[in-house]
Amino acid sequence: MSASHNQGPTVEGQNLDPWGQPVNDPWGTPPPSRRDRHRQTPDTGSRPGTSPAPGAATGSLGSPLEHDRRRLSRVKATGGSVTRTLAALFGGRHPATIAGEQAASVQIPVTTGRRIAVVSTRGGAGKSTAAALLAGVYSALRPDSTCVLDMDPGHGSLALRLGLENAPALDAIVPELTGGAQPGASHLAEMLAQASDGLYATGARAAAPTRSSGAELRQATSTISRYFPITLLDCPTGLDQADTQAALADCHGAVFIVPANLSGMDNALAALATWQTWPAVAAIPLTVLVMQQDRSSALDALDQAGRLSRLGFDAHAIGYDRHLAAGAAISPSLLLPAHREAAIALAGRILSRANEVR
């Protein structure tokens, strides 16, 4: 199910990096002419295939939220001087040079499907945000396909962060992925929802008529990962959850999401100490990501990641980003450049460690 990415039109004479992206920004936005045409499109009212205007009566309970979904998905990150921030982080080297170096670590060959679990012990830590962000990085910078699965038995937010509607629940396709079933690449692609070119996913499990057992989920994720070099598992909150343990049972790497606040850090330190002594997961390469969801938090994500690093953990940080905090579909091009760089570096580190597991 490998997909080649459409790099889009380029400006004559423009330098491209080894992956065909403009060197000024590997997440390049569409050319101005396309944006201009879009802005000049007259508003002729409701048309077939378009969403109704805000407040219009429809048969869908969630339709009043459609305007907010579209509006918030375009919220851009704001911050201080990006140039100064990047210079401090990367010693003044050109941002495109750094992005190219980090992208190389994301594009390392994968011989067998790597399963990476995204876990947390606190709700609202940013687990689904991190899963969607990492999936976006892998699918954008790799020529092959990536899959991300919503393992939360409730109404998980992964599909929302990917901009998906009506994505099938994992439980709905489990029967075709267990008992030795081999659905084939094209059939599996039809069963999953496609978020973008090369990125496939499942949606919230809350609407599924039945719940799959931990053993069934374990078989299903194993089957799916045979077709994808990278499969991300957005796990339920809590390491003691049966579905989380099913995801961790055969994974090649794990990302532990920690919110940058006092209670989140206190809880994480206790959970990480348990992880180190828990035989079932102690051997899994663990990467810790501290995320700052609140601009006014008294704790800084980078400081807390440094604290965890001094304790021996492989810790990374993503500070407050208005685009991520909006809660809608994630577009890497709208992140602060420093946070895009951090996401690329994190994705490369996770994959490199997962690739070492046999």
Coordinates of C-alpha atoms in Angstrom, one line a residue:
M1 CA 0.0 0.0 0.0
S2 CA 2.9 2.2 -0.7
A3 CA 2.0 5.7 -2.0
S4 CA 4.2 8.2 -3.7
H5 CA 3.6 11.8 -2.5
N6 CA 2.6 14.6 -4.8
Q7 CA 5.2 17.3 -4.3
G8 CA 3.1 19.9 -6.1
P9 CA 4.2 22.6 -8.5
T10 CA 7.6 24.2 -7.9
V11 CA 9.0 27.6 -8.9
E12 CA 11.5 27.5 -11.7
G13 CA 15.0 27.6 -10.4
Q14 CA 13.9 26.7 -6.9
N15 CA 16.3 24.4 -5.0
L16 CA 14.8 21.2 -3.7
D17 CA 16.1 19.0 -0.9
P18 CA 16.8 15.2 -1.5
W19 CA 13.0 14.5 -0.9
G20 CA 11.8 17.0 -3.5
Q21 CA 10.7 19.6 -1.0
P22 CA 11.6 23.3 -1.3
V23 CA 14.6 24.0 0.9
N24 CA 13.0 27.0 2.5
D25 CA 10.4 24.8 4.2
P26 CA 10.0 21.0 3.9
W27 CA 6.3 21.4 4.8
G28 CA 5.8 23.9 2.0
T29 CA 2.2 25.3 1.7
P30 CA 0.4 25.4 -1.7
P31 CA 1.6 28.1 -4.2
P32 CA 0.0 31.5 -4.0
S33 CA -2.0 31.1 -7.2
R34 CA -4.0 28.3 -5.6
R35 CA -4.7 30.3 -2.5
D36 CA -5.7 33.3 -4.5
R37 CA -8.1 31.3 -6.6
H38 CA -9.7 29.8 -3.5
R39 CA -10.1 33.3 -1.9
Q40 CA -11.7 34.6 -5.1
T41 CA -14.3 31.9 -5.3
P42 CA -17.7 33.6 -4.9
D43 CA -20.0 32.4 -2.2
T44 CA -23.0 31.1 -4.1
G45 CA -24.6 29.4 -1.1
S46 CA -24.9 25.8 -0.4
R47 CA -23.7 23.6 -3.3
P48 CA -23.6 19.8 -3.6
G49 CA -20.7 18.3 -1.8
T50 CA -20.1 21.3 0.4
S51 CA -20.9 21.7 4.1
P52 CA -23.9 23.8 5.1
A53 CA -23.4 27.3 6.4
P54 CA -23.1 27.7 10.1
G55 CA -26.4 27.4 11.8
A56 CA -28.1 25.7 8.9
A57 CA -30.6 23.0 9.9
T58 CA -29.3 19.5 9.1
G59 CA -30.0 16.0 10.2
S60 CA -26.6 15.5 11.9
L61 CA -26.3 16.2 15.6
G62 CA -22.7 17.2 15.1
S63 CA -23.3 19.5 12.2
P64 CA -23.2 22.7 14.3
L65 CA -19.6 22.0 15.1
E66 CA -18.6 21.9 11.4
H67 CA -17.9 25.6 11.2
D68 CA -15.7 25.5 14.3
R69 CA -13.8 22.4 12.9
R70 CA -13.0 24.3 9.7
R71 CA -12.1 27.5 11.5
L72 CA -9.9 26.0 14.2
S73 CA -8.1 23.7 11.7
R74 CA -6.6 27.0 10.2
V75 CA -5.4 28.5 13.5
K76 CA -1.7 29.3 13.1
A77 CA 0.9 29.2 15.8
T78 CA 2.1 32.4 17.2
G79 CA 5.2 33.1 19.3
G80 CA 8.2 35.3 19.7
S81 CA 11.1 35.7 17.2
V82 CA 11.2 32.3 15.4
T83 CA 14.6 33.3 13.9
R84 CA 16.1 33.8 17.4
T85 CA 14.5 30.6 18.7
L86 CA 16.0 28.5 15.9
A87 CA 19.4 30.1 16.2
A88 CA 19.4 29.3 19.9
L89 CA 18.4 25.7 19.2
F90 CA 20.6 25.0 16.2
G91 CA 23.6 27.3 16.5
G92 CA 22.5 29.7 13.7
R93 CA 22.5 27.1 10.9
H94 CA 19.8 27.5 8.3
P95 CA 16.5 25.9 9.4
A96 CA 16.2 24.0 6.1
T97 CA 19.6 22.4 6.7
I98 CA 18.4 21.2 10.1
A99 CA 15.1 19.9 8.7
G100 CA 16.9 18.0 6.0
E101 CA 19.2 16.3 8.6
Q102 CA 16.3 15.4 10.8
A103 CA 14.3 14.2 7.9
A104 CA 17.0 11.7 7.0
S105 CA 16.5 10.0 10.4
V106 CA 12.7 9.7 9.7
Q107 CA 13.4 8.0 6.3
I108 CA 15.6 5.2 7.5
P109 CA 14.7 1.8 6.0
V110 CA 12.3 -0.4 7.9
T111 CA 12.6 -4.1 7.2
T112 CA 9.5 -5.3 9.0
G113 CA 6.4 -3.3 10.3
R114 CA 7.2 -1.3 13.4
R115 CA 4.5 -0.8 15.9
I116 CA 4.8 2.2 18.2
A117 CA 2.4 2.7 21.1
V118 CA 1.6 6.2 22.3
V119 CA 0.6 6.1 26.0
S120 CA -0.1 8.4 28.9
T121 CA -1.5 8.1 32.5
R122 CA -3.3 11.4 32.4
G123 CA -6.3 12.5 30.3
G124 CA -5.7 15.7 28.3
A125 CA -1.9 15.2 28.2
G126 CA -1.9 15.4 24.4
K127 CA -1.6 11.7 23.6
S128 CA -3.9 11.8 20.5
T129 CA -2.3 15.1 19.4
A130 CA 1.1 13.5 19.6
A131 CA -0.1 10.4 17.7
A132 CA -1.6 12.5 14.9
L133 CA 1.4 14.8 14.7
L134 CA 3.9 11.9 14.5
A135 CA 1.7 10.1 11.9
G136 CA 1.7 13.4 9.9
V137 CA 5.5 13.6 10.1
Y138 CA 6.1 10.0 8.9
S139 CA 3.6 10.2 6.1
A140 CA 4.9 13.5 4.8
L141 CA 8.6 12.6 4.9
R142 CA 8.5 8.9 3.9
P143 CA 7.6 7.6 0.5
D144 CA 5.7 4.6 2.0
S145 CA 2.5 4.5 3.9
T146 CA 1.8 5.0 7.6
C147 CA -1.2 3.8 9.7
V148 CA -2.4 5.2 13.1
L149 CA -5.1 3.3 15.1
D150 CA -7.4 4.7 17.7
M151 CA -7.3 2.1 20.5
D152 CA -9.4 4.2 23.0
P153 CA -12.6 2.3 23.8
G154 CA -14.5 5.6 24.2
H155 CA -14.9 8.6 22.0
G156 CA -11.2 9.2 21.1
S157 CA -10.2 12.4 19.4
L158 CA -7.7 10.9 16.9
A159 CA -10.0 11.2 13.9
L160 CA -10.7 14.9 14.8
R161 CA -7.0 15.6 15.0
L162 CA -6.5 14.0 11.6
G163 CA -9.5 15.9 10.0
L164 CA -11.4 12.6 9.4
E165 CA -15.2 12.1 9.4
N166 CA -16.9 8.7 9.5
A167 CA -13.7 6.8 10.0
P168 CA -14.4 3.2 10.9
A169 CA -13.9 1.9 14.4
L170 CA -11.1 -0.6 14.8
D171 CA -13.6 -3.1 16.3
A172 CA -15.6 -3.0 13.1
I173 CA -12.8 -4.4 11.0
V174 CA -11.3 -6.7 13.6
P175 CA -13.2 -9.8 12.3
E176 CA -11.4 -9.4 8.9
L177 CA -8.0 -9.1 10.6
T178 CA -8.0 -12.0 13.0
G179 CA -8.0 -15.8 12.8
G180 CA -5.2 -15.9 10.4
A181 CA -6.9 -13.5 7.9
Q182 CA -4.8 -11.9 5.2
P183 CA -7.0 -9.2 3.7
G184 CA -4.6 -7.9 1.1
A185 CA -3.3 -4.4 0.7
S186 CA -6.1 -3.0 -1.5
H187 CA -8.9 -4.5 0.7
L188 CA -7.2 -3.2 3.9
A189 CA -7.0 0.3 2.4
E190 CA -10.7 0.2 1.7
M191 CA -11.4 -0.8 5.3
L192 CA -9.4 2.1 6.7
A193 CA -10.0 5.8 6.4
Q194 CA -7.5 7.8 4.4
A195 CA -6.5 11.1 6.1
S196 CA -4.0 12.2 3.4
D197 CA -1.7 10.7 0.8
G198 CA -0.1 7.7 2.4
L199 CA -1.8 8.1 5.8
Y200 CA -4.5 5.7 7.0
A201 CA -6.4 5.6 10.3
T202 CA -9.3 4.3 12.2
G203 CA -11.9 6.4 14.1
A204 CA -13.5 6.5 17.5
R205 CA -14.6 3.1 18.9
A206 CA -17.5 4.5 21.0
A207 CA -20.1 3.8 18.2
A208 CA -19.0 0.2 17.6
P209 CA -21.8 -2.2 18.5
T210 CA -19.3 -4.7 20.1
R211 CA -16.0 -4.4 21.8
S212 CA -13.0 -6.5 20.8
S213 CA -11.1 -8.4 23.4
G214 CA -7.4 -7.6 24.1
A215 CA -6.4 -10.8 22.3
E216 CA -8.4 -9.8 19.2
L217 CA -6.9 -6.3 19.2
R218 CA -3.4 -7.7 19.5
Q219 CA -4.0 -10.0 16.5
A220 CA -5.6 -7.2 14.5
T221 CA -2.8 -4.7 15.1
S222 CA -0.2 -7.3 14.3
T223 CA -2.0 -8.1 11.0
I224 CA -2.3 -4.4 10.0
S225 CA 1.4 -3.7 10.8
R226 CA 2.4 -6.3 8.1
Y227 CA 1.2 -3.9 5.5
F228 CA 2.7 -0.7 6.9
P229 CA 6.3 0.1 7.7
I230 CA 5.1 2.2 10.7
T231 CA 1.9 1.7 12.7
L232 CA 1.1 4.0 15.5
L233 CA -1.2 2.9 18.3
D234 CA -3.1 5.7 20.2
C235 CA -3.7 3.9 23.4
P236 CA -6.3 4.5 26.1
T237 CA -5.3 6.6 29.1
G238 CA -3.7 4.4 31.8
L239 CA -1.0 1.7 31.6
D240 CA -3.3 -0.8 33.4
Q241 CA -6.0 -0.6 30.7
A242 CA -6.5 -4.0 29.0
D243 CA -6.4 -2.4 25.5
T244 CA -3.2 -0.5 26.4
Q245 CA -1.5 -3.7 27.5
A246 CA -2.7 -5.4 24.3
A247 CA -1.0 -2.6 22.3
L248 CA 2.2 -2.8 24.3
A249 CA 2.5 -6.6 24.1
D250 CA 4.1 -6.7 20.6
C251 CA 5.2 -3.1 20.0
H252 CA 8.7 -2.1 19.1
G253 CA 8.7 1.3 20.8
A254 CA 6.6 3.5 23.0
V255 CA 6.1 7.2 23.5
F256 CA 5.0 8.3 27.0
I257 CA 3.2 11.7 26.9
V258 CA 3.6 14.0 29.9
P259 CA 1.7 17.3 30.4
A260 CA 3.9 20.2 31.5
N261 CA 2.2 20.8 34.8
L262 CA 2.9 19.8 38.4
S263 CA 0.3 17.0 38.8
G264 CA 1.2 15.6 35.4
M265 CA 4.9 15.5 36.2
D266 CA 4.3 14.0 39.6
N267 CA 2.2 11.3 38.1
A268 CA 4.6 10.6 35.3
L269 CA 7.6 10.2 37.6
A270 CA 5.7 7.5 39.5
A271 CA 4.5 5.8 36.3
L272 CA 8.0 5.9 34.7
A273 CA 9.5 4.3 37.8
T274 CA 7.0 1.5 37.6
W275 CA 7.8 1.1 33.8
Q276 CA 11.4 0.4 34.6
T277 CA 10.6 -2.5 36.9
W278 CA 7.6 -3.9 34.9
P279 CA 8.9 -7.0 33.1
A280 CA 6.3 -6.8 30.4
V281 CA 7.4 -3.4 29.1
A282 CA 10.8 -2.7 30.6
A283 CA 12.6 -3.9 27.4
I284 CA 10.5 -1.7 25.1
P285 CA 12.5 1.4 24.0
L286 CA 10.7 4.3 25.7
T287 CA 10.8 7.9 24.6
V288 CA 9.2 10.6 26.8
L289 CA 7.5 13.6 25.3
V290 CA 6.6 16.6 27.5
M291 CA 3.9 18.7 25.9
Q292 CA 2.8 22.2 27.1
Q293 CA -0.9 22.5 26.4
D294 CA -1.4 25.7 28.5
R295 CA 0.4 28.9 27.6
S296 CA 0.1 30.1 31.2
S297 CA 1.5 26.9 32.8
A298 CA 4.1 27.7 35.5
L299 CA 6.2 24.8 34.3
D300 CA 8.1 24.9 31.0
A301 CA 8.0 21.8 28.8
L302 CA 11.7 22.1 27.8
D303 CA 12.8 22.5 31.5
Q304 CA 10.8 19.4 32.5
A305 CA 12.2 17.4 29.6
G306 CA 15.7 18.3 30.9
R307 CA 14.7 17.2 34.3
L308 CA 13.6 13.8 33.0
S309 CA 16.8 13.5 30.9
R310 CA 18.9 14.0 34.0
L311 CA 17.0 11.1 35.6
G312 CA 18.1 8.9 32.7
F313 CA 15.1 9.0 30.4
D314 CA 15.1 9.8 26.7
A315 CA 13.0 12.9 27.0
H316 CA 11.9 15.5 24.4
A317 CA 9.6 18.6 24.6
I318 CA 7.2 20.5 22.5
G319 CA 6.2 23.9 24.0
Y320 CA 2.9 25.7 23.7
D321 CA 1.7 25.9 20.2
R322 CA -1.5 27.7 19.4
H323 CA -2.2 25.5 16.4
L324 CA -1.9 22.2 18.4
A325 CA -3.9 23.7 21.3
A326 CA -6.8 24.6 19.0
G327 CA -7.9 20.9 19.1
A328 CA -8.8 20.6 15.4
A329 CA -7.1 18.9 12.5
I330 CA -3.3 19.2 12.6
S331 CA -1.4 20.7 9.7
P332 CA 2.4 20.7 10.3
S333 CA 2.8 23.8 8.1
L334 CA 0.9 25.8 10.7
L335 CA 3.1 24.9 13.6
L336 CA 5.9 27.1 14.8
P337 CA 9.0 26.2 12.8
A338 CA 10.9 25.3 16.1
H339 CA 8.1 22.9 16.9
R340 CA 8.1 21.3 13.5
E341 CA 11.8 20.7 13.9
A342 CA 11.2 19.2 17.3
A343 CA 8.5 16.9 15.9
I344 CA 10.8 15.7 13.1
A345 CA 13.7 15.1 15.5
L346 CA 11.3 13.2 17.8
A347 CA 9.9 11.0 15.0
G348 CA 13.4 10.1 13.9
R349 CA 14.5 9.2 17.4
I350 CA 11.5 7.0 18.0
L351 CA 11.9 5.2 14.7
S352 CA 15.6 4.7 15.1
R353 CA 15.1 3.1 18.6
A354 CA 12.2 1.0 17.4
N355 CA 14.2 -0.3 14.4
E356 CA 16.8 -1.8 16.8
V357 CA 14.2 -4.2 18.2
R358 CA 14.2 -7.7 16.7

